[in-house]
């Protein structure tokens, strides 16, 4: 449940038994699915109310919850008698059963339950008949995949826990199941993989679908845009101006040697055809590898370095003359020292 049953029933921890009953009566009638047919979340609220009442109306369960919290209730606690532990608590999942047992002959929805019982007697089994069973909304989960998974293809095993109806079609138990997902080469973020009817089972619901949505895991060297791989190369200003050969390890382990002979201007990108991700429509074909650049500038330059750069890039005659004068001054000083 992972919610405080006191909060669900809008009670304080000092609530008495009559307060718990009054709160459940008021809220269960307010949030009953038959009174709120257009509210998609009402079944969840109604189920939470039933579980909260199931805990707080039982003195032993309430005492364990008050002292040890939900973990103690779910996992059991030492009872102090011959090292015995309390029984692990799992809500049976039948909110309608709690509702029927609470109201008894005063049940304001008795006609509904009578008709449901008649439907079952006619051979509908666990289905409450007459179209009253609704399918739960889909459960959406992220499927995080590495770029290597989508480059090579992979098989992912995902463990889920869900409620499964027992043979009596009323109570349920939690069971684990392994779902196997075959990742195809070239899968893109946003691809959805649906497992129909793998959600929680209940006597009055159709289990929801579980939908996995592909998302990229962060990668240390690449990101992607559709089928193109993007790599950001850090180079210094000297290499940006004079050239460099980049050594990039690809997703398949190959080492690509990529010469950069052009001047790397702001916004410049180098495109290497057919070195990107496989195309989802045709995995034998590939997108491109696009190299972006992060040029690191020097923190400072001395006067000589500035003059050299001006001489090389600006071609200002005055700078050349000034540079020649400084060189002559250095020579005179050196000659005087030698004399």
Tab-separated table of C-alpha atoms in Angstrom:
chain	number	residue	atom	x	y	z
A	1	UNK	CA	0.000	0.000	0.000
A	2	UNK	CA	2.881	2.359	0.920
A	3	UNK	CA	0.327	4.853	2.265
A	4	UNK	CA	-0.532	5.583	5.862
A	5	UNK	CA	-3.901	3.898	6.596
A	6	UNK	CA	-4.683	6.657	9.074
A	7	UNK	CA	-4.252	9.263	6.351
A	8	UNK	CA	-6.332	7.251	3.906
A	9	UNK	CA	-9.229	7.131	6.370
A	10	UNK	CA	-8.550	10.737	7.460
A	11	UNK	CA	-7.960	9.728	11.073
A	12	UNK	CA	-5.470	10.429	13.831
A	13	UNK	CA	-3.595	7.636	15.616
A	14	UNK	CA	-5.777	8.159	18.670
A	15	UNK	CA	-8.902	7.157	16.727
A	16	UNK	CA	-11.224	4.676	18.455
A	17	UNK	CA	-12.955	1.697	16.861
A	18	UNK	CA	-16.153	3.665	16.285
A	19	UNK	CA	-14.172	6.445	14.594
A	20	UNK	CA	-12.562	3.917	12.224
A	21	UNK	CA	-15.937	2.431	11.303
A	22	UNK	CA	-17.521	5.837	10.791
A	23	UNK	CA	-14.665	6.988	8.584
A	24	UNK	CA	-14.784	3.869	6.424
A	25	UNK	CA	-18.574	4.084	6.074
A	26	UNK	CA	-18.443	7.709	4.957
A	27	UNK	CA	-15.523	7.370	2.540
A	28	UNK	CA	-16.473	3.968	1.086
A	29	UNK	CA	-19.900	5.305	0.146
A	30	UNK	CA	-18.357	8.475	-1.279
A	31	UNK	CA	-15.776	6.681	-3.415
A	32	UNK	CA	-17.663	3.548	-4.413
A	33	UNK	CA	-17.049	2.816	-8.138
A	34	UNK	CA	-20.801	2.581	-8.819
A	35	UNK	CA	-21.260	6.163	-7.652
A	36	UNK	CA	-18.292	7.436	-9.680
A	37	UNK	CA	-18.402	5.637	-13.042
A	38	UNK	CA	-16.431	8.368	-14.824
A	39	UNK	CA	-13.570	8.557	-12.309
A	40	UNK	CA	-10.698	6.394	-13.566
A	41	UNK	CA	-8.922	6.567	-10.192
A	42	UNK	CA	-11.877	5.678	-7.996
A	43	UNK	CA	-11.172	1.929	-7.995
A	44	UNK	CA	-7.706	2.576	-6.589
A	45	UNK	CA	-9.134	4.879	-3.894
A	46	UNK	CA	-11.823	2.330	-3.030
A	47	UNK	CA	-9.210	-0.423	-2.739
A	48	UNK	CA	-6.976	1.744	-0.517
A	49	UNK	CA	-9.908	2.433	1.808
A	50	UNK	CA	-10.657	-1.289	2.088
A	51	UNK	CA	-7.031	-2.166	2.866
A	52	UNK	CA	-6.728	0.662	5.406
A	53	UNK	CA	-9.891	-0.519	7.162
A	54	UNK	CA	-8.710	-4.139	7.011
A	55	UNK	CA	-5.560	-3.105	8.910
A	56	UNK	CA	-6.993	-0.695	11.481
A	57	UNK	CA	-10.140	-2.677	12.302
A	58	UNK	CA	-8.026	-5.640	13.428
A	59	UNK	CA	-6.489	-4.910	16.850
A	60	UNK	CA	-3.415	-7.085	16.320
A	61	UNK	CA	-2.633	-5.664	12.869
A	62	UNK	CA	-3.155	-2.130	14.102
A	63	UNK	CA	-0.833	-2.673	17.074
A	64	UNK	CA	1.926	-4.035	14.804
A	65	UNK	CA	1.503	-1.161	12.367
A	66	UNK	CA	1.560	1.451	15.138
A	67	UNK	CA	4.794	0.044	16.584
A	68	UNK	CA	6.681	-1.263	13.553
A	69	UNK	CA	5.093	0.446	10.548
A	70	UNK	CA	4.225	-1.115	7.216
A	71	UNK	CA	7.458	-3.129	7.005
A	72	UNK	CA	6.713	-4.883	10.278
A	73	UNK	CA	3.182	-5.609	9.110
A	74	UNK	CA	4.299	-7.010	5.748
A	75	UNK	CA	7.334	-8.965	6.957
A	76	UNK	CA	6.228	-10.027	10.421
A	77	UNK	CA	7.694	-9.207	13.849
A	78	UNK	CA	8.852	-11.308	16.821
A	79	UNK	CA	5.954	-12.136	19.127
A	80	UNK	CA	8.115	-13.055	22.128
A	81	UNK	CA	6.708	-16.585	22.323
A	82	UNK	CA	9.323	-19.271	21.580
A	83	UNK	CA	10.981	-17.106	18.940
A	84	UNK	CA	7.802	-17.077	16.878
A	85	UNK	CA	6.967	-14.293	14.456
A	86	UNK	CA	3.655	-12.755	13.570
A	87	UNK	CA	2.063	-13.789	10.316
A	88	UNK	CA	3.051	-11.717	7.296
A	89	UNK	CA	0.162	-9.516	6.203
A	90	UNK	CA	-0.960	-9.339	2.583
A	91	UNK	CA	-4.242	-7.678	1.714
A	92	UNK	CA	-6.463	-10.102	-0.175
A	93	UNK	CA	-7.250	-7.409	-2.729
A	94	UNK	CA	-11.040	-7.743	-2.683
A	95	UNK	CA	-12.375	-4.309	-1.745
A	96	UNK	CA	-15.934	-5.412	-2.519
A	97	UNK	CA	-15.659	-8.213	0.036
A	98	UNK	CA	-14.692	-5.709	2.752
A	99	UNK	CA	-17.579	-3.474	1.687
A	100	UNK	CA	-20.132	-6.317	1.760
A	101	UNK	CA	-18.977	-7.614	5.142
A	102	UNK	CA	-19.024	-4.126	6.638
A	103	UNK	CA	-22.539	-3.141	5.542
A	104	UNK	CA	-24.185	-6.560	5.779
A	105	UNK	CA	-27.989	-6.180	5.470
A	106	UNK	CA	-27.639	-2.393	5.374
A	107	UNK	CA	-25.623	-2.548	2.161
A	108	UNK	CA	-26.878	0.327	-0.024
A	109	UNK	CA	-25.605	-1.487	-3.139
A	110	UNK	CA	-27.099	-4.879	-2.289
A	111	UNK	CA	-28.918	-5.143	-5.617
A	112	UNK	CA	-25.633	-4.909	-7.463
A	113	UNK	CA	-24.058	-7.739	-5.485
A	114	UNK	CA	-27.141	-9.940	-5.836
A	115	UNK	CA	-27.077	-9.508	-9.609
A	116	UNK	CA	-23.363	-10.260	-9.670
A	117	UNK	CA	-23.921	-13.466	-7.710
A	118	UNK	CA	-26.634	-14.465	-10.162
A	119	UNK	CA	-24.256	-13.866	-13.053
A	120	UNK	CA	-21.684	-16.140	-11.465
A	121	UNK	CA	-24.303	-18.857	-10.922
A	122	UNK	CA	-25.045	-18.740	-14.652
A	123	UNK	CA	-21.505	-19.797	-15.456
A	124	UNK	CA	-19.600	-16.521	-15.728
A	125	UNK	CA	-17.024	-17.710	-13.173
A	126	UNK	CA	-15.068	-14.812	-11.730
A	127	UNK	CA	-16.638	-12.232	-14.008
A	128	UNK	CA	-19.254	-10.052	-12.400
A	129	UNK	CA	-21.209	-10.104	-15.644
A	130	UNK	CA	-23.407	-7.558	-17.378
A	131	UNK	CA	-20.454	-5.508	-18.580
A	132	UNK	CA	-19.566	-4.248	-15.121
A	133	UNK	CA	-15.970	-5.426	-15.325
A	134	UNK	CA	-13.604	-2.679	-16.460
A	135	UNK	CA	-10.052	-2.923	-17.648
A	136	UNK	CA	-7.516	-1.150	-15.458
A	137	UNK	CA	-5.502	1.652	-17.110
A	138	UNK	CA	-2.113	0.582	-18.504
A	139	UNK	CA	0.959	0.548	-16.290
A	140	UNK	CA	3.753	2.468	-18.039
A	141	UNK	CA	7.390	1.839	-17.131
A	142	UNK	CA	10.687	3.080	-18.582
A	143	UNK	CA	12.929	0.564	-20.332
A	144	UNK	CA	16.441	1.987	-20.041
A	145	UNK	CA	18.721	0.692	-22.787
A	146	UNK	CA	22.366	1.415	-23.490
A	147	UNK	CA	23.440	2.536	-26.949
A	148	UNK	CA	25.285	-0.773	-27.231
A	149	UNK	CA	21.986	-2.634	-26.635
A	150	UNK	CA	20.340	-0.790	-29.522
A	151	UNK	CA	23.427	-1.102	-31.733
A	152	UNK	CA	23.913	-4.866	-31.383
A	153	UNK	CA	20.450	-5.981	-30.200
A	154	UNK	CA	19.885	-7.657	-26.832
A	155	UNK	CA	17.537	-9.675	-24.655
A	156	UNK	CA	16.415	-8.041	-21.411
A	157	UNK	CA	14.874	-9.934	-18.492
A	158	UNK	CA	12.581	-7.896	-16.246
A	159	UNK	CA	11.068	-9.221	-13.023
A	160	UNK	CA	7.578	-8.004	-12.108
A	161	UNK	CA	5.428	-8.668	-9.045
A	162	UNK	CA	1.665	-8.755	-9.431
A	163	UNK	CA	-1.471	-9.980	-7.719
A	164	UNK	CA	-2.899	-13.194	-9.125
A	165	UNK	CA	-6.363	-14.520	-8.317
A	166	UNK	CA	-6.552	-17.721	-6.354
A	167	UNK	CA	-8.874	-20.575	-7.305
A	168	UNK	CA	-11.745	-19.102	-5.279
A	169	UNK	CA	-11.751	-16.108	-7.659
A	170	UNK	CA	-11.941	-13.746	-4.673
A	171	UNK	CA	-8.662	-13.815	-2.791
A	172	UNK	CA	-5.336	-13.134	-4.435
A	173	UNK	CA	-1.653	-13.618	-3.775
A	174	UNK	CA	1.486	-11.848	-4.950
A	175	UNK	CA	3.563	-13.747	-7.471
A	176	UNK	CA	6.666	-12.887	-9.442
A	177	UNK	CA	7.091	-13.294	-13.162
A	178	UNK	CA	9.983	-12.764	-15.570
A	179	UNK	CA	9.216	-10.883	-18.768
A	180	UNK	CA	11.627	-11.327	-21.667
A	181	UNK	CA	12.078	-8.372	-24.024
A	182	UNK	CA	13.923	-8.829	-27.308
A	183	UNK	CA	15.640	-5.545	-28.148
A	184	UNK	CA	15.954	-5.150	-31.906
A	185	UNK	CA	18.852	-3.359	-33.575
A	186	UNK	CA	18.137	0.287	-34.211
A	187	UNK	CA	15.371	0.699	-31.637
A	188	UNK	CA	14.758	4.376	-30.933
A	189	UNK	CA	13.675	6.176	-27.749
A	190	UNK	CA	9.892	6.172	-27.488
A	191	UNK	CA	9.410	2.640	-28.838
A	192	UNK	CA	6.726	0.906	-26.756
A	193	UNK	CA	6.603	-2.779	-25.838
A	194	UNK	CA	3.225	-3.952	-24.520
A	195	UNK	CA	2.460	-7.057	-22.457
A	196	UNK	CA	-1.288	-7.460	-22.432
A	197	UNK	CA	-3.071	-8.406	-19.231
A	198	UNK	CA	0.046	-8.688	-17.071
A	199	UNK	CA	-1.207	-6.252	-14.395
A	200	UNK	CA	-2.864	-7.119	-11.076
A	201	UNK	CA	-5.771	-9.541	-11.213
A	202	UNK	CA	-8.929	-9.022	-9.184
A	203	UNK	CA	-12.470	-10.362	-9.040
A	204	UNK	CA	-13.973	-7.228	-10.540
A	205	UNK	CA	-11.358	-5.955	-12.948
A	206	UNK	CA	-9.660	-6.858	-16.195
A	207	UNK	CA	-5.884	-6.815	-15.591
A	208	UNK	CA	-4.108	-3.843	-17.075
A	209	UNK	CA	-1.471	-4.000	-19.782
A	210	UNK	CA	2.148	-3.312	-18.870
A	211	UNK	CA	3.790	-0.933	-21.325
A	212	UNK	CA	7.563	-0.426	-21.446
A	213	UNK	CA	8.825	2.760	-23.140
A	214	UNK	CA	12.401	2.767	-24.455
A	215	UNK	CA	14.745	5.451	-23.102
A	216	UNK	CA	18.469	5.878	-23.672
A	217	UNK	CA	20.896	5.406	-20.816
A	218	UNK	CA	23.487	8.200	-20.649
A	219	UNK	CA	26.673	7.225	-22.501
A	220	UNK	CA	30.162	8.590	-21.714
A	221	UNK	CA	31.145	9.154	-25.365
A	222	UNK	CA	27.998	9.436	-27.479
A	223	UNK	CA	24.445	10.580	-27.650
A	224	UNK	CA	22.107	10.077	-30.573
A	225	UNK	CA	19.632	11.933	-32.698
A	226	UNK	CA	17.483	9.412	-34.551
A	227	UNK	CA	20.023	7.114	-36.277
A	228	UNK	CA	22.943	9.567	-36.050
A	229	UNK	CA	25.580	9.208	-33.326
A	230	UNK	CA	26.884	12.450	-31.850
A	231	UNK	CA	30.373	12.689	-30.332
A	232	UNK	CA	31.793	15.838	-28.734
A	233	UNK	CA	35.567	16.186	-29.137
A	234	UNK	CA	37.514	18.478	-26.813
A	235	UNK	CA	40.460	20.107	-28.581
A	236	UNK	CA	42.646	23.108	-27.849
A	237	UNK	CA	42.748	26.276	-29.932
A	238	UNK	CA	46.016	25.307	-31.588
A	239	UNK	CA	44.543	22.057	-32.905
A	240	UNK	CA	41.376	23.862	-33.963
A	241	UNK	CA	43.512	26.096	-36.173
A	242	UNK	CA	46.195	23.695	-37.401
A	243	UNK	CA	44.456	20.306	-37.423
A	244	UNK	CA	44.425	17.082	-35.418
A	245	UNK	CA	43.661	13.374	-35.803
A	246	UNK	CA	40.927	12.131	-33.446
A	247	UNK	CA	40.901	8.562	-32.121
A	248	UNK	CA	37.334	7.517	-31.256
A	249	UNK	CA	36.323	4.082	-29.962
A	250	UNK	CA	33.047	3.054	-31.586
A	251	UNK	CA	30.205	1.116	-29.939
A	252	UNK	CA	31.424	-2.110	-31.548
A	253	UNK	CA	34.986	-1.650	-30.228
A	254	UNK	CA	36.551	-0.377	-33.462
A	255	UNK	CA	39.017	2.511	-33.122
A	256	UNK	CA	38.258	5.198	-35.699
A	257	UNK	CA	41.129	7.496	-36.751
A	258	UNK	CA	39.537	10.682	-38.041
A	259	UNK	CA	41.786	13.469	-39.391
A	260	UNK	CA	40.511	17.007	-38.907
A	261	UNK	CA	42.237	19.153	-41.523
A	262	UNK	CA	39.676	21.957	-41.679
A	263	UNK	CA	39.779	24.985	-39.397
A	264	UNK	CA	37.304	24.313	-36.590
A	265	UNK	CA	35.097	27.392	-36.530
A	266	UNK	CA	32.223	27.938	-34.044
A	267	UNK	CA	29.405	25.577	-34.987
A	268	UNK	CA	31.568	23.422	-37.238
A	269	UNK	CA	30.653	19.720	-37.348
A	270	UNK	CA	32.405	16.802	-39.016
A	271	UNK	CA	30.078	14.174	-40.527
A	272	UNK	CA	31.318	10.599	-41.112
A	273	UNK	CA	28.806	8.721	-43.295
A	274	UNK	CA	27.443	5.294	-42.260
A	275	UNK	CA	29.179	5.215	-38.864
A	276	UNK	CA	26.084	5.859	-36.751
A	277	UNK	CA	23.313	3.605	-35.387
A	278	UNK	CA	21.527	0.910	-37.421
A	279	UNK	CA	18.341	2.094	-39.095
A	280	UNK	CA	15.271	0.632	-37.406
A	281	UNK	CA	13.626	0.098	-40.807
A	282	UNK	CA	16.738	-1.567	-42.257
A	283	UNK	CA	19.361	-2.601	-39.656
A	284	UNK	CA	21.902	-3.330	-42.406
A	285	UNK	CA	22.119	0.400	-43.093
A	286	UNK	CA	23.439	3.024	-40.694
A	287	UNK	CA	23.113	6.679	-39.837
A	288	UNK	CA	26.108	8.984	-39.634
A	289	UNK	CA	28.663	9.795	-36.970
A	290	UNK	CA	28.627	13.531	-36.280
A	291	UNK	CA	31.542	15.094	-34.424
A	292	UNK	CA	30.940	18.332	-32.577
A	293	UNK	CA	33.779	20.336	-31.065
A	294	UNK	CA	34.425	21.932	-27.716
A	295	UNK	CA	37.425	24.222	-28.266
A	296	UNK	CA	39.446	25.052	-25.166
A	297	UNK	CA	41.005	28.526	-25.199
A	298	UNK	CA	44.236	29.363	-23.323
A	299	UNK	CA	43.843	31.109	-19.991
A	300	UNK	CA	46.523	33.710	-20.836
A	301	UNK	CA	49.276	34.592	-23.351
A	302	UNK	CA	52.585	36.373	-22.827
A	303	UNK	CA	53.599	39.311	-25.018
A	304	UNK	CA	55.727	37.223	-27.370
A	305	UNK	CA	52.913	34.749	-27.950
A	306	UNK	CA	50.503	37.574	-28.684
A	307	UNK	CA	52.965	39.075	-31.200
A	308	UNK	CA	53.420	35.714	-32.929
A	309	UNK	CA	49.657	35.295	-33.214
A	310	UNK	CA	49.216	38.812	-34.561
A	311	UNK	CA	51.992	38.207	-37.047
A	312	UNK	CA	50.476	34.914	-38.173
A	313	UNK	CA	46.818	35.873	-38.228
A	314	UNK	CA	46.383	39.629	-38.400
A	315	UNK	CA	49.236	40.533	-40.796
A	316	UNK	CA	49.631	44.052	-39.405
A	317	UNK	CA	52.928	45.695	-40.658
A	318	UNK	CA	53.213	47.776	-37.490
A	319	UNK	CA	53.147	44.589	-35.394
A	320	UNK	CA	55.920	43.116	-37.536
A	321	UNK	CA	57.991	46.278	-37.134
A	322	UNK	CA	57.441	46.282	-33.369
A	323	UNK	CA	58.354	42.615	-33.159
A	324	UNK	CA	61.568	43.246	-35.177
A	325	UNK	CA	62.509	46.129	-32.893
A	326	UNK	CA	62.090	43.932	-29.809
A	327	UNK	CA	64.272	41.244	-31.372
A	328	UNK	CA	66.973	43.829	-32.170
A	329	UNK	CA	66.873	45.076	-28.578
A	330	UNK	CA	67.366	41.518	-27.325
A	331	UNK	CA	70.376	41.106	-29.644
A	332	UNK	CA	72.008	44.371	-28.457
A	333	UNK	CA	71.670	43.311	-24.832
A	334	UNK	CA	73.224	39.955	-25.582
A	335	UNK	CA	76.161	41.572	-27.481
A	336	UNK	CA	76.840	43.994	-24.633
A	337	UNK	CA	76.946	41.135	-22.150
A	338	UNK	CA	79.405	39.204	-24.313
A	339	UNK	CA	81.760	42.233	-24.621
